Tab-separated table of C-alpha atoms in Angstrom:
chain	number	residue	atom	x	y	z
A	538	MET	CA	113.574	87.421	81.911
A	539	ASN	CA	112.258	90.910	82.454
A	540	VAL	CA	110.172	91.079	85.657
A	541	THR	CA	108.077	94.201	86.261
A	542	LEU	CA	105.059	95.222	88.318
A	543	ARG	CA	101.927	97.119	87.390
A	544	GLU	CA	98.549	97.868	88.921
A	545	VAL	CA	96.157	94.895	89.050
A	546	LEU	CA	93.596	95.000	86.239
A	547	ASP	CA	90.224	93.242	86.196
A	548	GLU	CA	91.428	91.043	83.351
A	549	ASP	CA	94.257	89.713	85.562
A	550	LEU	CA	91.864	88.109	88.010
A	551	PRO	CA	90.920	85.031	85.925
A	552	LEU	CA	94.642	84.337	85.469
A	553	PHE	CA	95.256	84.680	89.223
A	554	PHE	CA	92.307	82.375	89.908
A	555	ALA	CA	93.779	79.704	87.632
A	556	MET	CA	97.225	80.011	89.243
A	557	MET	CA	95.783	79.868	92.746
A	558	ARG	CA	93.943	76.634	91.958
A	559	ASP	CA	97.052	74.696	90.920
A	560	PRO	CA	97.045	71.719	93.352
A	561	ARG	CA	100.830	71.632	93.800
A	562	ALA	CA	101.027	75.381	94.404
A	563	VAL	CA	98.089	75.275	96.821
A	564	ARG	CA	99.734	72.485	98.816
A	565	MET	CA	103.019	74.381	98.946
A	566	ALA	CA	101.327	77.607	100.104
A	567	ALA	CA	99.417	75.561	102.722
A	568	PHE	CA	97.487	78.480	104.274
A	569	THR	CA	94.836	79.012	101.628
A	570	HIS	CA	91.064	79.222	101.441
A	571	GLU	CA	89.478	75.870	102.193
A	572	ASP	CA	88.171	75.547	98.618
A	573	PRO	CA	90.521	76.997	95.967
A	574	ASP	CA	87.852	76.259	93.333
A	575	ASP	CA	85.324	78.602	94.995
A	576	ARG	CA	85.189	81.413	92.434
A	577	ALA	CA	82.590	83.385	94.404
A	578	HIS	CA	84.901	83.511	97.424
A	579	PHE	CA	87.856	84.471	95.216
A	580	ASP	CA	85.880	87.290	93.587
A	581	ALA	CA	84.601	88.582	96.935
A	582	HIS	CA	88.133	88.517	98.381
A	583	TRP	CA	89.589	90.475	95.466
A	584	SER	CA	86.717	92.932	95.522
A	585	ARG	CA	87.352	93.573	99.208
A	586	ILE	CA	91.147	93.947	98.979
A	587	ARG	CA	90.874	96.238	95.933
A	588	ALA	CA	88.154	98.440	97.408
A	589	PRO	CA	88.695	102.174	96.930
A	590	GLY	CA	90.274	103.909	99.900
A	591	GLY	CA	92.002	100.774	101.148
A	592	THR	CA	95.628	100.658	102.234
A	593	ASN	CA	96.614	97.476	100.401
A	594	VAL	CA	99.333	97.725	97.759
A	595	LEU	CA	98.577	95.106	95.097
A	596	ARG	CA	100.548	94.545	91.913
A	597	THR	CA	100.463	92.191	88.964
A	598	VAL	CA	103.802	90.562	88.224
A	599	LEU	CA	104.684	90.696	84.537
A	600	VAL	CA	107.323	88.385	83.103
A	601	ASP	CA	108.449	89.494	79.670
A	602	GLY	CA	105.167	91.391	79.421
A	603	ALA	CA	102.866	88.470	80.327
A	604	VAL	CA	101.051	87.992	83.630
A	605	GLY	CA	103.166	85.705	85.800
A	606	GLY	CA	101.587	86.252	89.206
A	607	MET	CA	100.837	88.830	91.852
A	608	THR	CA	102.426	90.420	94.888
A	609	GLY	CA	101.125	92.739	97.526
A	610	LEU	CA	101.149	94.338	100.939
A	611	TYR	CA	98.087	93.815	103.135
A	612	GLY	CA	97.019	95.654	106.218
A	613	GLU	CA	97.619	98.973	107.841
A	614	PRO	CA	101.037	100.661	107.770
A	615	GLY	CA	103.152	99.350	110.637
A	616	GLU	CA	101.403	95.976	110.478
A	617	ARG	CA	101.633	95.150	106.783
A	618	GLU	CA	102.296	91.661	105.555
A	619	VAL	CA	103.772	90.794	102.166
A	620	THR	CA	102.329	88.177	99.889
A	621	TYR	CA	103.059	86.823	96.436
A	622	TRP	CA	101.838	84.074	94.174
A	623	ILE	CA	103.830	83.152	91.105
A	624	ASP	CA	102.681	80.803	88.368
A	625	ARG	CA	104.249	77.404	89.059
A	626	ALA	CA	105.687	77.313	85.518
A	627	LEU	CA	107.975	80.185	86.614
A	628	TRP	CA	109.183	78.727	89.921
A	629	GLY	CA	112.928	78.520	90.459
A	630	ARG	CA	113.782	81.325	88.037
A	631	GLY	CA	114.070	84.249	90.447
A	632	VAL	CA	110.727	85.771	89.470
A	633	ALA	CA	109.331	85.903	93.018
A	634	THR	CA	112.518	87.449	94.391
A	635	ARG	CA	112.604	90.157	91.723
A	636	ALA	CA	108.894	90.838	92.120
A	637	LEU	CA	109.132	91.130	95.908
A	638	ARG	CA	112.180	93.401	95.668
A	639	SER	CA	110.252	95.654	93.273
A	640	LEU	CA	107.285	95.725	95.642
A	641	LEU	CA	109.511	96.609	98.596
A	642	ALA	CA	111.024	99.442	96.570
A	643	LEU	CA	107.539	101.004	96.386
A	644	VAL	CA	107.572	101.454	100.190
A	645	PRO	CA	111.262	102.006	101.058
A	646	ASP	CA	110.566	103.847	104.309
A	647	GLU	CA	107.864	101.538	105.598
A	648	ARG	CA	109.310	99.095	108.076
A	649	PRO	CA	108.793	96.735	109.705
A	650	LEU	CA	107.062	94.486	107.187
A	651	TYR	CA	105.990	90.956	107.973
A	652	ALA	CA	105.667	87.609	106.211
A	653	HIS	CA	104.531	84.098	107.069
A	654	ALA	CA	105.299	80.849	105.290
A	655	ALA	CA	104.929	77.151	105.906
A	656	ALA	CA	108.202	75.983	107.445
A	657	ASP	CA	108.669	73.419	104.663
A	658	ASN	CA	108.048	75.934	101.853
A	659	GLU	CA	111.752	76.266	101.089
A	660	GLY	CA	111.231	78.256	97.892
A	661	SER	CA	109.181	80.953	99.596
A	662	LEU	CA	111.534	81.117	102.571
A	663	ARG	CA	114.480	81.514	100.185
A	664	VAL	CA	112.696	84.433	98.471
A	665	LEU	CA	111.932	86.141	101.783
A	666	ARG	CA	115.488	85.754	103.083
A	667	ALA	CA	116.932	87.037	99.794
A	668	CYS	CA	114.798	90.164	100.275
A	669	GLY	CA	116.075	90.765	103.810
A	670	PHE	CA	113.373	89.117	105.921
A	671	GLU	CA	114.614	87.368	109.042
A	672	PRO	CA	112.858	84.651	111.047
A	673	THR	CA	111.313	86.086	114.217
A	674	GLY	CA	109.045	83.312	115.418
A	675	GLU	CA	106.957	80.317	114.605
A	676	ALA	CA	103.593	78.801	115.345
A	677	MET	CA	101.439	75.858	114.474
A	678	GLY	CA	98.480	76.772	112.308
A	679	TYR	CA	95.720	74.901	110.573
A	680	ALA	CA	96.482	74.661	106.850
A	681	ASN	CA	93.372	74.196	104.744
A	682	ALA	CA	95.419	72.956	101.793
A	683	ARG	CA	96.859	70.124	103.882
A	684	ARG	CA	93.828	69.551	106.085
A	685	GLY	CA	95.844	69.702	109.264
A	686	PRO	CA	98.350	71.539	111.412
A	687	VAL	CA	101.469	72.937	109.767
A	688	ARG	CA	104.436	74.704	111.328
A	689	GLU	CA	104.510	78.303	110.132
A	690	LEU	CA	107.518	80.617	110.273
A	691	HIS	CA	107.066	84.319	110.969
A	692	LEU	CA	109.565	86.684	109.341
A	693	THR	CA	110.226	90.400	109.638
A	694	LEU	CA	111.939	92.966	107.444
A	695	ARG	CA	113.286	95.778	109.623
């Protein structure tokens, strides 16, 4: 599989919305919006994070030329957090790891970078560790997708 990144296009958003509504993926991610089916919230969120002049670095993940997910850096330099969402049909194939490595290559001198994941999200934790992130803490947080508290690991790439 050929995994590449490109700028997010408007036509990617309906595909992201569908991926981010997958019940199994939502449960695994845990820390999601309370209603993954709320298209108005989704659209407002993407409008805000793609606003001109912002510092976010957002990319569409292409797998063999087709949209397979997204990855990004949110926040101000020095406090940025990585994120990614890969279509569940592509899980377990190294797509997230290759996408995150490509994203990190866009900002090679920007460290530290941060990540958070549900402690039981083994796939995401494996991706983060493969990309050099190390656990630096944990907390209990309310996970909308699970309607209750979930242990969250905090990771840092130095």
